[in-house]
Short mmCIF file of C-alpha atoms in Angstrom, two decimals:
data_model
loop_
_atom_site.label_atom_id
_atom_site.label_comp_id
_atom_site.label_asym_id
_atom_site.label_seq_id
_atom_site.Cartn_x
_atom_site.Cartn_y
_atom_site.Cartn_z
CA UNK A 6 -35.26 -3.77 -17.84
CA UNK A 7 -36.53 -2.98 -14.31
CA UNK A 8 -35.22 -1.15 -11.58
CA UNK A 9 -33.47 -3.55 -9.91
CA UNK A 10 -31.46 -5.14 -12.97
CA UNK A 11 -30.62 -1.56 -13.78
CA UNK A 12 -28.94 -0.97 -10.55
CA UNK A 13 -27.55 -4.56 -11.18
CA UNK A 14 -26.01 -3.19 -14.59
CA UNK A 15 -24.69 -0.28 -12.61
CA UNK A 16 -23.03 -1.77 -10.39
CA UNK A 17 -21.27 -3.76 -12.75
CA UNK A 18 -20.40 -1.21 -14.41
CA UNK A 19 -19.12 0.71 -11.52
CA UNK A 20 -16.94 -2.05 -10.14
CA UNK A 21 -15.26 -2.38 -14.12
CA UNK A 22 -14.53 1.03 -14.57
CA UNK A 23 -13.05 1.27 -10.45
CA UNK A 24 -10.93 -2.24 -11.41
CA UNK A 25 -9.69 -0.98 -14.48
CA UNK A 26 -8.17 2.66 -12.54
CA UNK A 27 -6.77 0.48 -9.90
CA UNK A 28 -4.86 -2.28 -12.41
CA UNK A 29 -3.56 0.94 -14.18
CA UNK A 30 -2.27 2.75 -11.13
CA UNK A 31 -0.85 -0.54 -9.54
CA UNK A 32 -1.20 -3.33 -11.78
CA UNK A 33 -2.82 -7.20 -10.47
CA UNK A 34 -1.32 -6.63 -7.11
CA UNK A 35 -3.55 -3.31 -6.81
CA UNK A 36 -6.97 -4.95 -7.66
CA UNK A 37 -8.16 -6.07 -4.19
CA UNK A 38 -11.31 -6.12 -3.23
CA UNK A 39 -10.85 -3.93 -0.44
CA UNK A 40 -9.74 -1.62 -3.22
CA UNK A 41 -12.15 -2.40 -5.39
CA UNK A 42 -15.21 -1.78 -2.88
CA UNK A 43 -13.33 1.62 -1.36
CA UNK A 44 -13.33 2.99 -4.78
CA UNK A 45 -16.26 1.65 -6.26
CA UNK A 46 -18.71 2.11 -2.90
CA UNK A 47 -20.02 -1.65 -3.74
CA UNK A 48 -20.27 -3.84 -0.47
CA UNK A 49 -18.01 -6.93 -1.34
CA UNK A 50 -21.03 -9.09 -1.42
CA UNK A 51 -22.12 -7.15 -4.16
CA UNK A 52 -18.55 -7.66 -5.94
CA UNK A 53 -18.95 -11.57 -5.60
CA UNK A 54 -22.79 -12.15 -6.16
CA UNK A 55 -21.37 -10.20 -9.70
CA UNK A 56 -18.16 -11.67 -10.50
CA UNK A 57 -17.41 -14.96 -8.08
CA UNK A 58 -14.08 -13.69 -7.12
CA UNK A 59 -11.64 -11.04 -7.70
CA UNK A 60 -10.63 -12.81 -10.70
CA UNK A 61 -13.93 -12.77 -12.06
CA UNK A 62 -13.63 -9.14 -11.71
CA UNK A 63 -10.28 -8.66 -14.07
CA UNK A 64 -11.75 -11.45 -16.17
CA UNK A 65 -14.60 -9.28 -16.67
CA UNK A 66 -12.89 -5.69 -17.41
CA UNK A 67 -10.94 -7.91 -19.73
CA UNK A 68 -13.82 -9.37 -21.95
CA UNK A 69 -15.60 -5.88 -21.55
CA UNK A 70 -12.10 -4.29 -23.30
CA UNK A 71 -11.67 -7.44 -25.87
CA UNK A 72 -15.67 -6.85 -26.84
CA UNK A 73 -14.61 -3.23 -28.16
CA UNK A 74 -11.88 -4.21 -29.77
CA UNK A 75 -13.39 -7.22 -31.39
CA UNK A 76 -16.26 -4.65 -32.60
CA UNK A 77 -14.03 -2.31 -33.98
CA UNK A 78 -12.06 -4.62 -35.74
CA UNK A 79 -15.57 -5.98 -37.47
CA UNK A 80 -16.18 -2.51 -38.51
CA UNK A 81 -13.09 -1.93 -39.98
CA UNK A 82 -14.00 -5.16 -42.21
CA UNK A 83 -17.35 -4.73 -42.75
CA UNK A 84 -15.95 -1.00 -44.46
CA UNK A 85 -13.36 -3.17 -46.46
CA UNK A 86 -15.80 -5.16 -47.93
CA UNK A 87 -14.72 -7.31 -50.87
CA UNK A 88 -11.15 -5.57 -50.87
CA UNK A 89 -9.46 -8.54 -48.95
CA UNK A 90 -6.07 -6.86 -48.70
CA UNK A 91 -7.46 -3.64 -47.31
CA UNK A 92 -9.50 -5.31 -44.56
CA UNK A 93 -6.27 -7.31 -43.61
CA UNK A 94 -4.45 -3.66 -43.53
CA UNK A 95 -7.52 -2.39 -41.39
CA UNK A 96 -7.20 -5.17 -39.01
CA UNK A 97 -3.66 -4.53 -38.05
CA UNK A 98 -4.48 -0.55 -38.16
CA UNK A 99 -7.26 -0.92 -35.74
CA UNK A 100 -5.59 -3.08 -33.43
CA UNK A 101 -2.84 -0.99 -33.35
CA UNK A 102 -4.37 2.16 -33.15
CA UNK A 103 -6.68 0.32 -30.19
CA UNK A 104 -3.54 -0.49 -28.03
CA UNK A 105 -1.80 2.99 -28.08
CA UNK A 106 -5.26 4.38 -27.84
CA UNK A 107 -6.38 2.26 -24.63
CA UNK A 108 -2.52 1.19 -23.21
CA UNK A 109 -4.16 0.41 -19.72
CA UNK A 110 -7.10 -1.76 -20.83
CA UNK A 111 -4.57 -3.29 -23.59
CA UNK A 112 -2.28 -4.08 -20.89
CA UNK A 113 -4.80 -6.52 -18.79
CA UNK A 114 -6.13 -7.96 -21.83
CA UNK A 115 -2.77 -9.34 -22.93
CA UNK A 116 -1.79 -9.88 -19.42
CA UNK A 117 -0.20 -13.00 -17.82
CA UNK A 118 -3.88 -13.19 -15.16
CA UNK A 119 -5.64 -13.10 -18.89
CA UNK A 120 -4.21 -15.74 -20.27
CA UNK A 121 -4.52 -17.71 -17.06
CA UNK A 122 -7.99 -17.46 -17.14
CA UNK A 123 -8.09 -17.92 -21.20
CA UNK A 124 -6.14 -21.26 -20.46
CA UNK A 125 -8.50 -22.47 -18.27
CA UNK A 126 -11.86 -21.38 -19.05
CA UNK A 127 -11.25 -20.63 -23.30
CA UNK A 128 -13.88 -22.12 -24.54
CA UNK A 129 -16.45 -20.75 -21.98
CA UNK A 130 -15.02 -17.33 -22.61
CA UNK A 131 -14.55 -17.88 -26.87
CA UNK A 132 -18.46 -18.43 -26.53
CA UNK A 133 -18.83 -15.32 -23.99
CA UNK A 134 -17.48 -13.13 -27.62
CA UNK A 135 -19.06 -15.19 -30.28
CA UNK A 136 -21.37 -12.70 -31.30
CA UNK A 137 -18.15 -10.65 -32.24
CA UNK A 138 -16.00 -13.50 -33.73
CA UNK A 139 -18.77 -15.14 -35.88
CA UNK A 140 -18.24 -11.74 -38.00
CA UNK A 141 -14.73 -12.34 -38.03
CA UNK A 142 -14.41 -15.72 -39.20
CA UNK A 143 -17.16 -15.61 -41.45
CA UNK A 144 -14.96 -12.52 -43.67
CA UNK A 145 -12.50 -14.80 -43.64
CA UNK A 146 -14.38 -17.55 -44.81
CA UNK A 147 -16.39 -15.43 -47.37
CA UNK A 148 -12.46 -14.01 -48.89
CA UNK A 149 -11.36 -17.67 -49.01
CA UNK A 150 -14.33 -18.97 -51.25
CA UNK A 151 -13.79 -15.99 -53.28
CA UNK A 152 -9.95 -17.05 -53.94
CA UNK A 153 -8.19 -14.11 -51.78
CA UNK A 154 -7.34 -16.57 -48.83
CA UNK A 155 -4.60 -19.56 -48.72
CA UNK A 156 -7.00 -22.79 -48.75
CA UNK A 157 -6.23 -23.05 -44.86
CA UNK A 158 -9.04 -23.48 -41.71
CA UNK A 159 -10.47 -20.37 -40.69
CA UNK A 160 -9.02 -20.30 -37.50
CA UNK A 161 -5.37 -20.79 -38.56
CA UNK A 162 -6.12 -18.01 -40.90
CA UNK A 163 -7.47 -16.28 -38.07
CA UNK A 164 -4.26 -16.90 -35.86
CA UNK A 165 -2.15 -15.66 -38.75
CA UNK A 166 -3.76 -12.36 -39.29
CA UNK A 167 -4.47 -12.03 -35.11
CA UNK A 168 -1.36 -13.46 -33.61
CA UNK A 169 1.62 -11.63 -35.29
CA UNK A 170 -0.58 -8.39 -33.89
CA UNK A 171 -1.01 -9.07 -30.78
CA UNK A 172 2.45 -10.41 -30.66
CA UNK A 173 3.41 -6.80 -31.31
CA UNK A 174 0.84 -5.32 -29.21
CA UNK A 175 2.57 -7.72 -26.17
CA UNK A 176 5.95 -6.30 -27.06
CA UNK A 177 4.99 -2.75 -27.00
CA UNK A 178 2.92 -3.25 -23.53
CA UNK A 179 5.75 -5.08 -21.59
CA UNK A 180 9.30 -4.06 -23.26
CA UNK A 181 8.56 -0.85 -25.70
CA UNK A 182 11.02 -0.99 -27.81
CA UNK A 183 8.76 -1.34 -30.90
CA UNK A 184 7.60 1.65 -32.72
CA UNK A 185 3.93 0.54 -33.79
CA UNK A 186 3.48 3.40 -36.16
CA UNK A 187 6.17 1.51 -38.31
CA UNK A 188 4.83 -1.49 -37.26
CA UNK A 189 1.00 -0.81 -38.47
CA UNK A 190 3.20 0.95 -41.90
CA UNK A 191 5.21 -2.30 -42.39
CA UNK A 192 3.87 -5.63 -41.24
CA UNK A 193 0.48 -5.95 -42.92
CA UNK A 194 2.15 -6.82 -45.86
CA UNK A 195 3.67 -9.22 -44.30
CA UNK A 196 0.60 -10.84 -42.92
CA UNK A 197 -0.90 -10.58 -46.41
CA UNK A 198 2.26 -12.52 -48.17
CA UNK A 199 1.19 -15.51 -45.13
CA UNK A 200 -2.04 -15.61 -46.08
CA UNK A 201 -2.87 -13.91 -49.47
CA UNK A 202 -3.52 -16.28 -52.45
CA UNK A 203 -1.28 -14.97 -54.70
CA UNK A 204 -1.12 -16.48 -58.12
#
Protein backbone atom coordinates (compact mmCIF):
# COMPACT_ATOMS: atom_id res chain seq x y z
CA UNK A 1 0.00 0.00 0.00
CA UNK A 2 1.51 3.42 -0.79
CA UNK A 3 1.50 6.56 0.85
CA UNK A 4 -1.29 8.01 -0.44
CA UNK A 5 -3.87 5.00 0.04
CA UNK A 6 -2.52 4.90 3.54
CA UNK A 7 -3.54 8.37 4.30
CA UNK A 8 -6.74 7.32 2.32
CA UNK A 9 -7.24 4.40 4.98
CA UNK A 10 -6.63 6.97 7.65
CA UNK A 11 -8.84 9.11 6.93
CA UNK A 12 -11.43 6.68 6.80
CA UNK A 13 -10.70 5.59 9.67
CA UNK A 14 -10.63 8.88 11.34
CA UNK A 15 -13.99 10.04 10.06
CA UNK A 16 -15.58 6.30 11.55
CA UNK A 17 -14.23 6.51 14.78
CA UNK A 18 -15.28 10.76 14.98
CA UNK A 19 -19.04 9.50 13.54
CA UNK A 20 -19.34 6.85 15.86
CA UNK A 21 -18.50 9.53 19.24
CA UNK A 22 -20.88 11.93 17.74
CA UNK A 23 -24.04 9.26 17.10
CA UNK A 24 -23.27 8.22 20.78
CA UNK A 25 -23.27 11.65 22.33
CA UNK A 26 -26.31 12.84 20.16
CA UNK A 27 -27.64 10.15 18.17
CA UNK A 28 -28.52 10.60 13.90
CA UNK A 29 -29.40 14.16 14.51
CA UNK A 30 -25.66 14.73 15.86
CA UNK A 31 -23.81 13.22 12.81
CA UNK A 32 -23.45 16.29 10.53
CA UNK A 33 -20.89 16.83 8.53
CA UNK A 34 -19.99 19.98 9.99
CA UNK A 35 -19.60 17.77 13.03
CA UNK A 36 -18.09 15.22 11.49
CA UNK A 37 -15.21 17.41 9.77
CA UNK A 38 -14.79 19.68 13.24
CA UNK A 39 -14.02 16.55 15.04
CA UNK A 40 -12.40 14.53 12.63
CA UNK A 41 -10.11 17.60 10.94
CA UNK A 42 -11.20 16.00 7.36
CA UNK A 43 -12.22 18.82 4.79
CA UNK A 44 -15.85 17.73 3.75
CA UNK A 45 -14.61 16.94 0.35
CA UNK A 46 -12.62 14.44 1.85
CA UNK A 47 -15.85 13.05 3.80
CA UNK A 48 -17.76 12.69 0.37
CA UNK A 49 -14.95 11.58 -2.14
CA UNK A 50 -15.02 8.61 0.95
CA UNK A 51 -18.50 7.97 1.73
CA UNK A 52 -20.98 9.90 -0.99
CA UNK A 53 -22.98 11.45 1.70
CA UNK A 54 -23.47 11.62 5.31
CA UNK A 55 -25.33 8.51 5.06
CA UNK A 56 -22.61 6.79 3.53
CA UNK A 57 -20.78 7.75 6.54
CA UNK A 58 -23.26 5.93 9.28
CA UNK A 59 -23.67 3.24 6.64
CA UNK A 60 -20.09 2.76 6.89
CA UNK A 61 -19.44 2.82 10.88
CA UNK A 62 -22.33 0.43 10.66
CA UNK A 63 -20.81 -2.33 8.33
CA UNK A 64 -17.36 -1.58 10.06
CA UNK A 65 -19.33 -2.61 13.65
CA UNK A 66 -21.49 -5.59 11.89
CA UNK A 67 -17.89 -6.93 10.32
CA UNK A 68 -16.69 -7.50 14.09
CA UNK A 69 -19.50 -8.91 15.16
CA UNK A 70 -19.99 -11.17 12.23
CA UNK A 71 -16.18 -12.28 12.93
CA UNK A 72 -16.68 -12.98 16.34
CA UNK A 73 -19.63 -14.84 15.94
CA UNK A 74 -17.54 -17.19 13.24
CA UNK A 75 -15.05 -17.71 15.90
CA UNK A 76 -17.27 -18.68 18.39
CA UNK A 77 -18.39 -21.50 15.74
CA UNK A 78 -15.40 -22.37 14.32
CA UNK A 79 -14.42 -23.26 18.45
CA UNK A 80 -17.81 -25.26 18.57
CA UNK A 81 -16.95 -27.32 15.90
CA UNK A 82 -19.08 -30.42 15.37
CA UNK A 83 -21.02 -29.70 18.77
CA UNK A 84 -24.09 -28.10 16.93
CA UNK A 85 -25.91 -27.16 20.14
CA UNK A 86 -22.91 -25.45 21.66
CA UNK A 87 -22.18 -23.28 18.61
CA UNK A 88 -25.97 -22.28 18.62
CA UNK A 89 -25.37 -21.38 22.56
CA UNK A 90 -22.10 -19.45 21.43
CA UNK A 91 -23.94 -17.54 18.89
CA UNK A 92 -26.48 -16.06 21.19
CA UNK A 93 -23.53 -15.62 23.95
CA UNK A 94 -21.44 -13.65 21.60
CA UNK A 95 -24.03 -11.54 20.33
CA UNK A 96 -25.09 -10.79 23.53
CA UNK A 97 -22.03 -10.26 25.17
CA UNK A 98 -21.17 -7.94 21.79
CA UNK A 99 -24.20 -5.58 22.45
CA UNK A 100 -23.63 -4.85 26.24
CA UNK A 101 -19.99 -4.81 25.37
CA UNK A 102 -20.27 -2.15 22.39
CA UNK A 103 -24.04 -0.46 23.40
CA UNK A 104 -23.12 2.63 21.14
CA UNK A 105 -21.96 0.83 17.98
CA UNK A 106 -24.93 -1.82 18.73
CA UNK A 107 -27.24 0.97 18.83
CA UNK A 108 -26.56 2.33 15.02
CA UNK A 109 -26.31 -1.04 13.75
CA UNK A 110 -29.87 -1.94 14.75
CA UNK A 111 -30.95 1.52 14.14
CA UNK A 112 -34.04 2.78 12.20
CA UNK A 113 -31.11 4.90 9.45
CA UNK A 114 -29.64 1.05 9.29
CA UNK A 115 -32.33 -0.55 8.25
CA UNK A 116 -33.18 2.23 5.84
CA UNK A 117 -30.20 1.77 4.11
CA UNK A 118 -30.41 -2.30 4.52
CA UNK A 119 -33.91 -1.88 2.77
CA UNK A 120 -32.65 -0.21 0.04
CA UNK A 121 -29.28 -1.21 -0.81
CA UNK A 122 -29.38 -5.18 1.00
CA UNK A 123 -28.08 -6.95 -1.41
CA UNK A 124 -25.18 -4.53 -2.27
CA UNK A 125 -24.39 -4.42 1.40
CA UNK A 126 -25.12 -8.62 2.10
CA UNK A 127 -22.23 -8.86 -0.61
CA UNK A 128 -20.13 -5.91 1.17
CA UNK A 129 -20.01 -8.94 4.42
CA UNK A 130 -19.91 -12.08 2.42
CA UNK A 131 -16.59 -12.95 3.33
CA UNK A 132 -18.07 -13.15 6.98
CA UNK A 133 -21.47 -14.81 6.20
CA UNK A 134 -20.15 -17.51 3.77
CA UNK A 135 -18.65 -18.97 7.23
CA UNK A 136 -21.87 -18.67 8.71
CA UNK A 137 -24.08 -20.33 6.41
CA UNK A 138 -21.77 -22.85 5.42
CA UNK A 139 -21.82 -24.25 9.59
CA UNK A 140 -25.15 -24.29 9.12
CA UNK A 141 -25.18 -26.11 6.11
CA UNK A 142 -22.35 -28.52 7.20
CA UNK A 143 -24.76 -29.30 10.85
CA UNK A 144 -27.76 -29.88 8.56
CA UNK A 145 -26.08 -32.65 6.30
CA UNK A 146 -24.84 -34.08 9.41
CA UNK A 147 -28.60 -34.43 10.84
CA UNK A 148 -28.34 -31.62 13.75
CA UNK A 149 -30.43 -29.03 11.64
CA UNK A 150 -34.38 -29.08 10.76
CA UNK A 151 -34.26 -29.93 6.83
CA UNK A 152 -35.02 -26.07 6.26
CA UNK A 153 -32.94 -23.39 3.70
CA UNK A 154 -29.98 -22.07 5.19
CA UNK A 155 -31.11 -18.75 5.41
CA UNK A 156 -34.40 -19.42 7.27
CA UNK A 157 -32.20 -21.36 9.56
CA UNK A 158 -30.08 -18.47 9.62
CA UNK A 159 -33.05 -16.02 10.47
CA UNK A 160 -34.10 -18.38 13.23
CA UNK A 161 -30.89 -18.57 15.09
CA UNK A 162 -30.09 -14.51 14.11
CA UNK A 163 -33.45 -12.89 14.39
CA UNK A 164 -34.85 -13.88 17.88
CA UNK A 165 -31.18 -12.25 18.96
CA UNK A 166 -31.20 -9.37 17.54
CA UNK A 167 -34.81 -9.05 18.38
CA UNK A 168 -33.53 -8.98 21.95
CA UNK A 169 -30.56 -6.99 21.27
CA UNK A 170 -33.34 -4.20 19.69
CA UNK A 171 -35.30 -4.42 22.91
CA UNK A 172 -32.47 -3.90 25.20
CA UNK A 173 -31.05 -0.84 22.94
CA UNK A 174 -34.40 1.11 22.66
CA UNK A 175 -36.74 0.07 25.81
CA UNK A 176 -34.31 -1.88 28.47
CA UNK A 177 -36.42 -3.68 30.16
CA UNK A 178 -34.78 -7.03 29.24
CA UNK A 179 -32.13 -8.46 31.36
CA UNK A 180 -29.76 -10.14 28.64
CA UNK A 181 -27.78 -12.04 31.17
CA UNK A 182 -31.08 -14.14 31.59
CA UNK A 183 -31.69 -13.76 28.22
CA UNK A 184 -28.16 -15.30 26.87
CA UNK A 185 -28.99 -18.10 30.21
CA UNK A 186 -32.50 -18.87 28.82
CA UNK A 187 -33.30 -18.45 25.16
CA UNK A 188 -30.72 -20.56 23.36
CA UNK A 189 -32.60 -23.38 24.18
CA UNK A 190 -35.21 -22.05 22.80
CA UNK A 191 -33.61 -21.35 19.49
CA UNK A 192 -32.26 -24.90 19.57
CA UNK A 193 -35.98 -26.55 20.14
CA UNK A 194 -36.79 -24.20 16.52
CA UNK A 195 -34.20 -25.54 14.83
CA UNK A 196 -32.57 -28.68 16.41
CA UNK A 197 -33.42 -32.06 14.75
CA UNK A 198 -34.51 -33.79 17.52
CA UNK A 199 -35.53 -37.35 17.09
Amino acid sequence: MGPKQQRGVATVEQVLDCALDLYAASGEAGVTVSAVTSASGVSAGSVYHHFGSLQGVLAAVAQRWLGRLLAELVAALEEAGDDTRRGIEAVVHDYLRFVTDHPDAARLMHSVATDREAMARGPELRSSQEARLAPLAAWLRDRQEAGDLVALPVPVLESLVLGPVTALARRWLSVGDIDLAEAARTVPQQIWWAVGNRP
